[in-house]
CSV table of C-alpha atoms in Angstrom, one decimal:
chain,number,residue,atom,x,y,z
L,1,UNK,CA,-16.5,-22.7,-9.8
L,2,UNK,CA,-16.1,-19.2,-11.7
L,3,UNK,CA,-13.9,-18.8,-14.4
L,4,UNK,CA,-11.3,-16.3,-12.6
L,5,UNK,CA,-11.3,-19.1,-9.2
L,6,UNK,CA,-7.9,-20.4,-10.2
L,7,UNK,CA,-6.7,-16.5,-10.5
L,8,UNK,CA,-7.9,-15.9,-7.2
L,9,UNK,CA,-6.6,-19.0,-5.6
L,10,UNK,CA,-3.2,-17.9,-6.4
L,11,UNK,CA,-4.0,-14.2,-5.8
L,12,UNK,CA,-4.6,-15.5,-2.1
L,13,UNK,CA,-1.6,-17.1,-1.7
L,14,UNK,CA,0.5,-14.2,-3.0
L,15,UNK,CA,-1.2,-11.7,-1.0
L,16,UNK,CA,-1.2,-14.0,2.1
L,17,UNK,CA,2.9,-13.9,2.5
L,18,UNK,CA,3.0,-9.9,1.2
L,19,UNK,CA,0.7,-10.0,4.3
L,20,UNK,CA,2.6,-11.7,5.9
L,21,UNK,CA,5.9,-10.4,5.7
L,22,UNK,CA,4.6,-7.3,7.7
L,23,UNK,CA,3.0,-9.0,10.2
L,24,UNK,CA,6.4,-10.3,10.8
L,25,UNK,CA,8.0,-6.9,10.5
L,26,UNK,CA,6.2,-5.3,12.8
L,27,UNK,CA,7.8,-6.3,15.7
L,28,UNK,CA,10.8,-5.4,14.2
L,29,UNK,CA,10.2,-1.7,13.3
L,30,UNK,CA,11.5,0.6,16.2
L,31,UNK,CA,13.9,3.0,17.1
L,32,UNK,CA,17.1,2.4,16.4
L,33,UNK,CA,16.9,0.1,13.2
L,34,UNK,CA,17.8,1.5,9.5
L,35,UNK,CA,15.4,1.3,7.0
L,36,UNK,CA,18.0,-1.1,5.1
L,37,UNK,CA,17.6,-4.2,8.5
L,38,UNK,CA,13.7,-3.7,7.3
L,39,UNK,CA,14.8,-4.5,3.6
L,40,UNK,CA,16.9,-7.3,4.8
L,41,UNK,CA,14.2,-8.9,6.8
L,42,UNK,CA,11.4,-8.8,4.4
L,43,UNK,CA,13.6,-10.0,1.6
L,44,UNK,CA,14.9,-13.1,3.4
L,45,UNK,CA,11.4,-13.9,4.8
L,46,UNK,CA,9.6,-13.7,1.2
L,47,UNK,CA,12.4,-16.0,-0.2
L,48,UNK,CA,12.5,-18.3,2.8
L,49,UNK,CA,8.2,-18.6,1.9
L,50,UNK,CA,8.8,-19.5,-1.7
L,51,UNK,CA,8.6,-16.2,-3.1
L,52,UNK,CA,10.3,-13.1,-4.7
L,53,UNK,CA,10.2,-9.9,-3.9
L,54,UNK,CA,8.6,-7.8,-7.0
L,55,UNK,CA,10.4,-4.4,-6.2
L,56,UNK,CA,14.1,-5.9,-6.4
L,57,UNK,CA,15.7,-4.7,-9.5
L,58,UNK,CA,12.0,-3.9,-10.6
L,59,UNK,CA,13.3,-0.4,-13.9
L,60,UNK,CA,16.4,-0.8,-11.6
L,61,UNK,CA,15.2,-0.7,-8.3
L,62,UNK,CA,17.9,-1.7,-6.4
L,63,UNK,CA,15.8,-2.8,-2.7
L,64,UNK,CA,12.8,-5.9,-2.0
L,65,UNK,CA,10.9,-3.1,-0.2
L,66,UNK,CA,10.0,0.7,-0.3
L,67,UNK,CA,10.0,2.8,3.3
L,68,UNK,CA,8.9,5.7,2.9
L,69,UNK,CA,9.2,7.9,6.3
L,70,UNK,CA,7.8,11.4,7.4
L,71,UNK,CA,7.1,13.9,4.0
L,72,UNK,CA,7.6,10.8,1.7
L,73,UNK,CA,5.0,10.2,-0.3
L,74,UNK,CA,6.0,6.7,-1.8
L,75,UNK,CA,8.8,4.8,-3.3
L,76,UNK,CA,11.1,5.5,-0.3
L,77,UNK,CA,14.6,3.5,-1.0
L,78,UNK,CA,16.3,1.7,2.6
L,79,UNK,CA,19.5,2.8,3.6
L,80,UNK,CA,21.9,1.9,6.4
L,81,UNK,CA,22.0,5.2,7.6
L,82,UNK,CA,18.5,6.1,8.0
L,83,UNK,CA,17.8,5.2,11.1
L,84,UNK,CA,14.7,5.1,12.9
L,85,UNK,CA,13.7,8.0,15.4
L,86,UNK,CA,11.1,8.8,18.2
L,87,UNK,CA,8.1,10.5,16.7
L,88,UNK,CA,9.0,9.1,12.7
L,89,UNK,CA,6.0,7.7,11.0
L,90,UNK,CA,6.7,4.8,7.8
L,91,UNK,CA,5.4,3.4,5.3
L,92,UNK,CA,6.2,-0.1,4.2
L,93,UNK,CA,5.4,-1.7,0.9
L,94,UNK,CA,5.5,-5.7,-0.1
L,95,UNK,CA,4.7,-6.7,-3.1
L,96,UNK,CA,5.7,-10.6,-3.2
L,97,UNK,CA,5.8,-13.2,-6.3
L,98,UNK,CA,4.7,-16.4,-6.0
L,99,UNK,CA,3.2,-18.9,-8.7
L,100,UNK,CA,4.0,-16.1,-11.2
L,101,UNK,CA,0.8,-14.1,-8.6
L,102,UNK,CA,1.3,-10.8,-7.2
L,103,UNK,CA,0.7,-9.7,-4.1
L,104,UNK,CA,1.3,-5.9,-3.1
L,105,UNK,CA,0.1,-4.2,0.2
L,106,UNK,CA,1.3,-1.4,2.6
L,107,UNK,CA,0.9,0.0,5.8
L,108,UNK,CA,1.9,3.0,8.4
L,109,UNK,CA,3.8,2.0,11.4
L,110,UNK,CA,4.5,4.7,14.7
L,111,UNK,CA,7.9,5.2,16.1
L,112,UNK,CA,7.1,5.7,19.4
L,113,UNK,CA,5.2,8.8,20.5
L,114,UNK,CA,3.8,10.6,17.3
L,115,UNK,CA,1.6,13.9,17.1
L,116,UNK,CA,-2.1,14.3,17.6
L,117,UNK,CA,-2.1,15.7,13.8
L,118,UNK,CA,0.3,12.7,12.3
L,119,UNK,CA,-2.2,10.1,14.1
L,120,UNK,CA,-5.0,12.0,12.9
L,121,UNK,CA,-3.7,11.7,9.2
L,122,UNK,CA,-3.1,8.2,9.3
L,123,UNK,CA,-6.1,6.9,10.6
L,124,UNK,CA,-7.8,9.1,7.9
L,125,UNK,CA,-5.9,7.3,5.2
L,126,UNK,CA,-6.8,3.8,6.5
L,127,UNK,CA,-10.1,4.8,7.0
L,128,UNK,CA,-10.7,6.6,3.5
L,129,UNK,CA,-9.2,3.0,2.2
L,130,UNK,CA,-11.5,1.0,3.8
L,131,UNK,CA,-14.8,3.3,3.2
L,132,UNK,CA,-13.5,2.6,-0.4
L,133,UNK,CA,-13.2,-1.2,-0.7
L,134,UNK,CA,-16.4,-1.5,0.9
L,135,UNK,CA,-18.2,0.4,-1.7
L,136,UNK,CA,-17.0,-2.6,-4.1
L,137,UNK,CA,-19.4,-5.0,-6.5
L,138,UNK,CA,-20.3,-5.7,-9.9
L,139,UNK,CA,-21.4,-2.1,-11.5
L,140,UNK,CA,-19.6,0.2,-9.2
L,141,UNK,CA,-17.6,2.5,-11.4
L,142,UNK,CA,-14.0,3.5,-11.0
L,143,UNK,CA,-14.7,7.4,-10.3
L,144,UNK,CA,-16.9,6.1,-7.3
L,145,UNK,CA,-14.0,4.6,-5.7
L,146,UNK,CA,-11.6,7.9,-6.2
L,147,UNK,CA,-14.5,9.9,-4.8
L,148,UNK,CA,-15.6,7.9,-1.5
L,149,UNK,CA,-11.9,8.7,-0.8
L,150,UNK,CA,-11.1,12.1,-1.8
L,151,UNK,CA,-14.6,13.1,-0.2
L,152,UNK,CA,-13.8,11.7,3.3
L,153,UNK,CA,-10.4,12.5,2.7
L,154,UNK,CA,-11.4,16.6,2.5
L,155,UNK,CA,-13.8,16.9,5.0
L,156,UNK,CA,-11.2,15.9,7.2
L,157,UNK,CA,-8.6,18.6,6.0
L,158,UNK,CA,-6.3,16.4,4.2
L,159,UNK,CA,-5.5,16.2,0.5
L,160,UNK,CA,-5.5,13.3,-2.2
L,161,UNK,CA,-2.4,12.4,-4.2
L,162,UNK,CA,-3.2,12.8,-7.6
L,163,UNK,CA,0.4,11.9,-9.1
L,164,UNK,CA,0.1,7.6,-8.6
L,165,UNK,CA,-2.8,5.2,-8.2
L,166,UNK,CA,-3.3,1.9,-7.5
L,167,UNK,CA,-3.5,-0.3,-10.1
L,168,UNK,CA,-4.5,-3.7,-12.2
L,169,UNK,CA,-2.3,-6.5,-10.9
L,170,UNK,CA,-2.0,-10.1,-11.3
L,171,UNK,CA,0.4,-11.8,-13.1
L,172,UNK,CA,2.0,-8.4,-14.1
L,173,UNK,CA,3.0,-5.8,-10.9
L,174,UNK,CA,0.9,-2.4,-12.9
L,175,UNK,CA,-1.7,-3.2,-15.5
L,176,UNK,CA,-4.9,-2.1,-16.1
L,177,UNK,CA,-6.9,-0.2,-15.3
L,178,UNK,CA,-5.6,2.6,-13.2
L,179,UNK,CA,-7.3,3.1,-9.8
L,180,UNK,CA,-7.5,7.4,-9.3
L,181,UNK,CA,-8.1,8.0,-5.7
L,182,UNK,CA,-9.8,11.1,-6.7
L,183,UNK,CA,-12.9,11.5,-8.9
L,184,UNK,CA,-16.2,12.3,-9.7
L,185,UNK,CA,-19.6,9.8,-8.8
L,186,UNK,CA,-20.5,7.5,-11.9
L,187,UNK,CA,-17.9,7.9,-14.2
L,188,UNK,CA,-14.8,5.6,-15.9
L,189,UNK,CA,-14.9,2.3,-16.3
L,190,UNK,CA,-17.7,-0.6,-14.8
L,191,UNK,CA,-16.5,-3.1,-12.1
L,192,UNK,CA,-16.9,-6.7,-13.5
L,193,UNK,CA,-16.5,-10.1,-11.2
L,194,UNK,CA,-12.6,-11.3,-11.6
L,195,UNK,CA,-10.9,-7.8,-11.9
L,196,UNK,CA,-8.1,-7.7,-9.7
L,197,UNK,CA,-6.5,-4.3,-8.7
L,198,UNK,CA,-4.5,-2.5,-5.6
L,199,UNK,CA,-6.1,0.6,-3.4
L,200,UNK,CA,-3.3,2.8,-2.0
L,201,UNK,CA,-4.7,6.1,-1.5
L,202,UNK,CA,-1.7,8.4,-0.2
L,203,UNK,CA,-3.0,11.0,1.7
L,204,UNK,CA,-0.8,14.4,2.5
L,205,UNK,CA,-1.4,16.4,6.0
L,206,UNK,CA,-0.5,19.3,3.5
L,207,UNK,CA,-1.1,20.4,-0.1
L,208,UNK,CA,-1.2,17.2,-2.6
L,209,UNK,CA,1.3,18.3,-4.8
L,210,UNK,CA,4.9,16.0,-5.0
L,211,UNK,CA,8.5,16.5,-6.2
L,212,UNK,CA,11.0,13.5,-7.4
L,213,UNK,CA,14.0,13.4,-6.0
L,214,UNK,CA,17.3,13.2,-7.9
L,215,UNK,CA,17.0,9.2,-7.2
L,216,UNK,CA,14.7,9.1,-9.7
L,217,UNK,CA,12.2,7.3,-7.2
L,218,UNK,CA,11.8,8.6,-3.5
L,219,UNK,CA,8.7,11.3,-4.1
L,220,UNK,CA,8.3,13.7,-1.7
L,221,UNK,CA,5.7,16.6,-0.3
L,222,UNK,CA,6.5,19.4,-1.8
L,223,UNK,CA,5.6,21.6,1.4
L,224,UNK,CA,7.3,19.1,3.5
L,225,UNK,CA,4.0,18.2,4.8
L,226,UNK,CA,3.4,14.7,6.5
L,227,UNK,CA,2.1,11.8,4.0
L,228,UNK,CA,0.3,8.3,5.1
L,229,UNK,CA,-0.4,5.4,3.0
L,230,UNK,CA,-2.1,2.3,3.4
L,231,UNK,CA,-2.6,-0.6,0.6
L,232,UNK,CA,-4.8,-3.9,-0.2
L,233,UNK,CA,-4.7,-6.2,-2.7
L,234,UNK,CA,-8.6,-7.8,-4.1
L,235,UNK,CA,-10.4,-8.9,-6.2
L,236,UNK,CA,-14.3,-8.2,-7.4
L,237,UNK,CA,-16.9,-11.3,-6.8
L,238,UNK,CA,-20.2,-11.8,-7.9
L,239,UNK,CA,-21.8,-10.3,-5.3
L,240,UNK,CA,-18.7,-7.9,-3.7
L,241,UNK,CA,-15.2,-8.0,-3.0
L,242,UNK,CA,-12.3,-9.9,-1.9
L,243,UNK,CA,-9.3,-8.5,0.1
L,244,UNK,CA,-6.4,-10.8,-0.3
L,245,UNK,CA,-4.0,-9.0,1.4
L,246,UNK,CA,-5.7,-8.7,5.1
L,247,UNK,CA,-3.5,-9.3,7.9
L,248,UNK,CA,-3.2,-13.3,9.3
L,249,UNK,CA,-2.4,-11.8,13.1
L,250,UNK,CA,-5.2,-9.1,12.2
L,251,UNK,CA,-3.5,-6.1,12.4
L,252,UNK,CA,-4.8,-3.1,10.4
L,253,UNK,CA,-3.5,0.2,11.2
L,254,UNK,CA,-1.2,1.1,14.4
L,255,UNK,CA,-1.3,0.6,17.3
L,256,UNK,CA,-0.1,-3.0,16.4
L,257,UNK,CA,-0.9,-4.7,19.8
């Protein structure tokens, strides 16, 4: 057994229900529910599964989840009057507690119909996400992450959110070291077995540059331009990488059939 096995054991099992709770979600998430009946849901299913939910009251965070629809880059807040339309794209974020573990992961879900270009932009972000993860072993550096994404990412017309990263995680939501999803080959910091960190590349259809709004946590496009984002949860091995936060019913990006 490695020294970080226990870690990961309970990295597993916090990831699992953060997993979890969207795979229960999905089902849910169509038009005509407000953002605040998601909220309710995933709040009610981490606690019924032993857990907490990290965001709630997290600097005064007043929701368990973030749902962030359309031109929103991250950090959405639920409401009961945002309701759900034909043709919306969201993002929902989990981050459960459980054995004093965190588990944090995202995806994109389709309201109905959605654009060529919106479909196109999501499947880009998952994609630039996963080109990313499997890049990851012993040795790899941090800029190589950052740059398998931002390179994919460009060739395809999109841009890279430079203003938040992903992010150490464990028995603390953010620690180090930061994870840029932008960068250059061979530079930062080495990947060693037992580091345990979030990728959650946001990816805007438009220009990369975002504005806060007055809530002090719902960041926006500043162009108005469409944003995706997908997250995982793992961990470094000897040999690779660990995703802890993969789907049980295996769902990855939408269609979720």
């Amino acid at each position: 057994m490695s020294e970080y096995s226990e870690k990961f054991e309970k990295m597993r099992v916090a990831g699992k229900l953060a997993a979890q709770t969207l795979d229960m979600l999905t089902e849910y998430i169509k038009e005509g529910i407000s953002t605040n009946y998601i909220d309710k849901l995933g709040y009610e299913y981490i606690r019924d599964n032993g857990g907490y939910s990290a965001p709630l009251f997290y600097r005064g965070f007043k929701k368990s989840l973030c749902t962030s629809l359309n031109h929103v880059v991250c950090h959405g807040i639920p409401t009961e009057d945002r309701i759900l339309e034909e043709g919306d794209a969201l993002n929902v974020d989990v981050t459960a507690i459980i054995n004093e573990h965190y588990g944090d992961t995202s995806r994109m879900f389709c309201i109905g119909k959605t654009s060529v270009k919106l479909n196109n932009l999501i499947e880009t972000t998952y994609e630039s996400m996963m080109r990313a993860i499997k890049i990851l072993k012993p040795g790899v550096k941090l800029g190589d992450i950052g740059n398998e994404i931002q390179t994919y990412v460009e060739k395809k017309g999109f841009s890279v959110v430079r203003d938040f990263c992903g992010h150490g995680i464990s028995t603390t939501f953010h620690e180090s070291p930061n994870i840029l999803h932008y960068g250059s080959k061979n530079t930062g910091i080495e990947l060693k077995p037992g580091m345990t960190f979030t990728i959650e590349p946001m990816i805007n259809a438009g220009k990369f540059d975002v504005k806060m709004l007055n809530d002090g946590w719902t960041a926006v496009t500043k162009d108005k331009s469409l944003s995706a984002q997908f997250e995982h949860t793992l961990g470094i091995t000897e040999n690779g990488y660990e995703i802890f936060t993969e789907s049980v019913k295996g769902y990855s990006k939408p269609p979720y059939n």
